[in-house]
Coordinates of C-alpha atoms in Angstrom, one line a residue:
M14 CA 0.0 0.4 -0.1
A15 CA 0.8 3.5 -0.7
K16 CA 2.3 4.9 2.2
V17 CA 0.7 8.5 3.7
V18 CA 3.9 11.2 5.0
S19 CA 2.8 14.6 6.5
T20 CA 6.2 16.6 6.7
L21 CA 5.6 19.9 9.2
F22 CA 8.3 22.4 10.0
I23 CA 7.0 22.5 14.2
S24 CA 8.7 24.5 16.9
A25 CA 9.5 23.6 19.9
D26 CA 6.1 24.1 21.3
G27 CA 4.4 22.2 18.6
V28 CA 3.7 25.1 17.0
A29 CA 2.9 24.1 13.2
E30 CA 1.1 27.0 11.3
I31 CA 4.8 28.6 10.8
D32 CA 6.0 32.0 10.9
P33 CA 8.9 33.3 8.8
D34 CA 10.7 35.3 11.0
W35 CA 11.4 31.8 13.3
H36 CA 10.9 29.8 10.4
F37 CA 13.6 30.6 8.0
P38 CA 17.0 32.2 10.0
Y39 CA 16.7 28.1 10.5
F40 CA 16.6 26.7 6.6
D41 CA 19.9 25.1 5.7
D42 CA 21.1 23.0 3.5
N43 CA 20.7 20.3 5.9
M44 CA 17.4 21.4 6.4
G45 CA 17.1 21.8 2.0
R46 CA 17.9 18.0 2.2
A47 CA 15.5 16.9 4.0
V48 CA 12.7 18.6 2.6
T49 CA 14.5 17.6 -1.4
E50 CA 13.7 13.7 0.6
D51 CA 10.1 13.5 1.9
Y52 CA 9.4 15.0 -1.4
D53 CA 11.2 12.4 -3.5
T54 CA 9.4 9.2 -1.4
S55 CA 6.0 10.9 -3.0
D56 CA 4.1 11.2 -6.1
V57 CA 0.8 13.6 -5.3
L58 CA 1.2 15.6 -3.2
L59 CA -2.8 16.6 -0.2
I60 CA -3.3 19.0 0.5
G61 CA -5.3 21.7 2.4
R62 CA -7.0 24.7 0.1
E63 CA -4.8 27.5 2.0
T64 CA -1.5 25.4 1.6
Y65 CA -2.7 25.0 -1.9
D66 CA -4.0 28.7 -3.0
S67 CA 0.3 29.9 -1.2
F68 CA 1.4 27.2 -3.1
A69 CA -0.1 27.8 -6.3
G70 CA 0.6 31.1 -5.7
A71 CA 4.8 31.4 -6.3
W72 CA 5.8 28.0 -7.9
P73 CA 4.5 27.6 -11.2
G74 CA 5.6 31.2 -10.8
R75 CA 9.6 30.6 -9.7
E76 CA 9.6 27.5 -12.6
A77 CA 8.9 30.0 -15.5
E78 CA 11.3 32.4 -14.3
G79 CA 14.4 29.8 -14.2
S80 CA 15.9 30.7 -11.1
D81 CA 17.4 28.2 -8.6
D82 CA 14.7 26.9 -7.2
A83 CA 12.8 26.2 -10.6
P84 CA 14.2 22.1 -10.7
F85 CA 11.9 21.9 -6.9
A86 CA 8.4 24.5 -8.8
K87 CA 8.9 22.1 -11.6
Q88 CA 9.5 18.2 -8.9
L89 CA 5.9 20.0 -7.5
G90 CA 4.8 21.4 -11.0
D91 CA 4.1 17.2 -12.1
M92 CA 3.6 16.2 -9.2
R93 CA -0.4 15.3 -9.3
K94 CA -1.8 17.1 -6.3
V95 CA -5.2 16.3 -4.4
V96 CA -6.8 19.2 -2.6
V97 CA -9.5 19.7 0.7
S98 CA -11.6 22.0 0.0
R99 CA -15.4 22.4 1.6
Q100 CA -15.9 24.5 -2.3
P101 CA -15.5 24.0 -5.8
L102 CA -12.0 25.4 -6.7
E103 CA -10.6 26.9 -10.6
F104 CA -7.8 25.0 -10.8
S105 CA -4.1 27.8 -12.4
W106 CA -1.4 25.3 -11.8
R107 CA -1.9 21.7 -13.9
N108 CA -1.8 18.1 -12.0
S109 CA -4.0 20.1 -10.1
E110 CA -7.8 17.7 -8.8
L111 CA -10.1 18.7 -5.9
V112 CA -10.8 15.6 -3.6
Q113 CA -14.2 13.5 -4.3
G114 CA -15.8 13.3 -0.8
D115 CA -15.6 12.3 1.7
L116 CA -11.6 12.6 3.1
V117 CA -11.2 9.0 5.2
D118 CA -12.6 7.3 2.1
A119 CA -10.3 8.9 -0.2
V120 CA -7.0 8.7 0.9
T121 CA -7.6 5.3 1.4
A122 CA -8.9 5.0 -2.0
L123 CA -5.3 6.4 -2.5
K124 CA -3.8 4.2 -0.1
A125 CA -5.0 1.5 -2.1
D126 CA -3.9 2.4 -5.6
A127 CA -2.0 0.1 -6.9
G128 CA -0.3 3.2 -9.4
I129 CA 0.7 5.0 -6.3
K130 CA 3.8 5.2 -4.7
G131 CA 2.8 7.0 -1.1
V132 CA 1.6 9.7 -0.6
L133 CA 3.3 13.1 0.7
I134 CA 1.0 16.0 2.9
P135 CA 3.5 18.9 3.5
G136 CA 1.8 21.7 6.1
S137 CA -2.1 21.5 6.2
I138 CA -2.4 20.7 10.0
S139 CA -6.4 19.8 9.7
V140 CA -5.6 17.1 6.6
V141 CA -2.9 15.4 8.3
Q142 CA -5.0 15.8 12.3
Q143 CA -8.3 14.7 10.9
L144 CA -5.9 11.6 9.0
L145 CA -4.5 11.4 12.5
A146 CA -7.7 10.1 14.3
A147 CA -8.3 7.6 11.7
G148 CA -5.2 6.2 11.8
L149 CA -3.8 7.4 8.3
V150 CA -1.1 8.9 8.3
D151 CA 2.4 6.0 8.0
E152 CA 5.6 9.1 9.5
L153 CA 4.8 11.3 11.0
R154 CA 8.2 13.7 9.6
L155 CA 8.7 16.8 11.6
L156 CA 11.9 19.6 11.8
V157 CA 11.7 21.0 15.8
H158 CA 13.0 24.5 15.5
P159 CA 14.9 25.5 19.0
V160 CA 12.3 28.1 18.8
A161 CA 8.9 28.9 21.6
A162 CA 7.0 30.2 18.9
R163 CA 4.1 30.9 21.7
K164 CA 1.4 31.6 18.5
G165 CA -0.3 30.5 16.3
R166 CA -2.1 26.3 15.3
K167 CA -0.4 22.9 16.7
L168 CA -0.4 20.0 14.7
F169 CA -1.6 18.1 17.9
D170 CA -5.5 19.0 18.5
E171 CA -7.5 17.7 21.9
G172 CA -9.4 14.2 21.7
D173 CA -9.9 11.3 24.3
R174 CA -7.3 9.5 23.9
P175 CA -3.2 10.2 23.4
Y176 CA -1.9 8.6 20.1
H177 CA 2.3 6.7 20.6
L178 CA 4.4 6.5 18.2
R179 CA 8.0 5.6 18.2
V180 CA 10.2 6.9 16.7
T181 CA 12.6 5.7 13.6
A182 CA 15.1 8.2 12.5
T183 CA 16.7 11.4 13.4
E184 CA 19.2 13.9 13.3
A185 CA 20.6 17.0 15.6
Y186 CA 21.1 20.5 12.8
P187 CA 24.7 22.3 13.6
T188 CA 21.8 25.8 13.7
G189 CA 19.7 23.1 16.4
V190 CA 16.7 21.5 14.2
I191 CA 16.6 18.5 15.1
R192 CA 15.0 16.0 13.0
V193 CA 12.6 13.7 14.0
I194 CA 10.6 10.7 12.5
Y195 CA 8.0 8.7 13.8
A196 CA 5.9 6.0 12.7
P197 CA 2.4 4.7 15.1
A198 CA 2.6 3.0 17.7
D199 CA 1.1 0.8 20.2
A200 CA -0.3 2.2 24.1
P201 CA 3.4 0.8 26.4
G202 CA 1.9 -1.7 28.7
Q203 CA 0.0 -0.2 32.1
A204 CA 3.0 1.4 34.7
G205 CA 2.3 3.7 37.7
Y206 CA 5.3 5.2 39.8
D207 CA 6.0 2.6 41.4
D208 CA 6.8 0.7 38.5
A209 CA 8.9 3.6 37.4
K210 CA 10.6 4.5 41.0
E211 CA 12.7 1.1 40.4
Q212 CA 14.3 3.0 37.5
L213 CA 15.9 6.1 40.0
A214 CA 19.4 6.0 40.4
T215 CA 19.9 5.4 44.0
G216 CA 22.4 7.1 45.7
S217 CA 24.9 5.0 47.6

């Protein structure tokens, strides 16, 4: 089945709605490499309306200008883009389409499509939250910035149960950014303080 991967720039206090003032000062070649790797995992972009508007307002022009990021802009343009929106859209960016029907049903169908190697969700916090709740996200790829944003939308919303995760890879950059890749995990066994205190170091 196709893997569904969420990739997000995020602050140390969990804000995933980026502010250029705290994001771009930390963007270096290491982060650029990580972003490239994330996009290379997939051939379908799944994005919300706001993310689509932001991308479509910037990348086609950069591709046309032929600047340093034109190859990446072309890669985005060539990818299939499935957009989540409650309202009809007129698409100006090639290979764009509106998600058909229920989001969970649509993503389940994308995962089962043998012709798709992977689905990448860049940003699009509300889309990620819905798919996390449905158990359809296979990886969270987070670039954690060494800053407490203190305002903005957080990745994890409030709910009745925790999401248990396991770390599959980590990498620390000279800027202080930490790349962490998580996958869903089963809940650990029941434990309390009586179990934990056995792990405390004892003085001599």
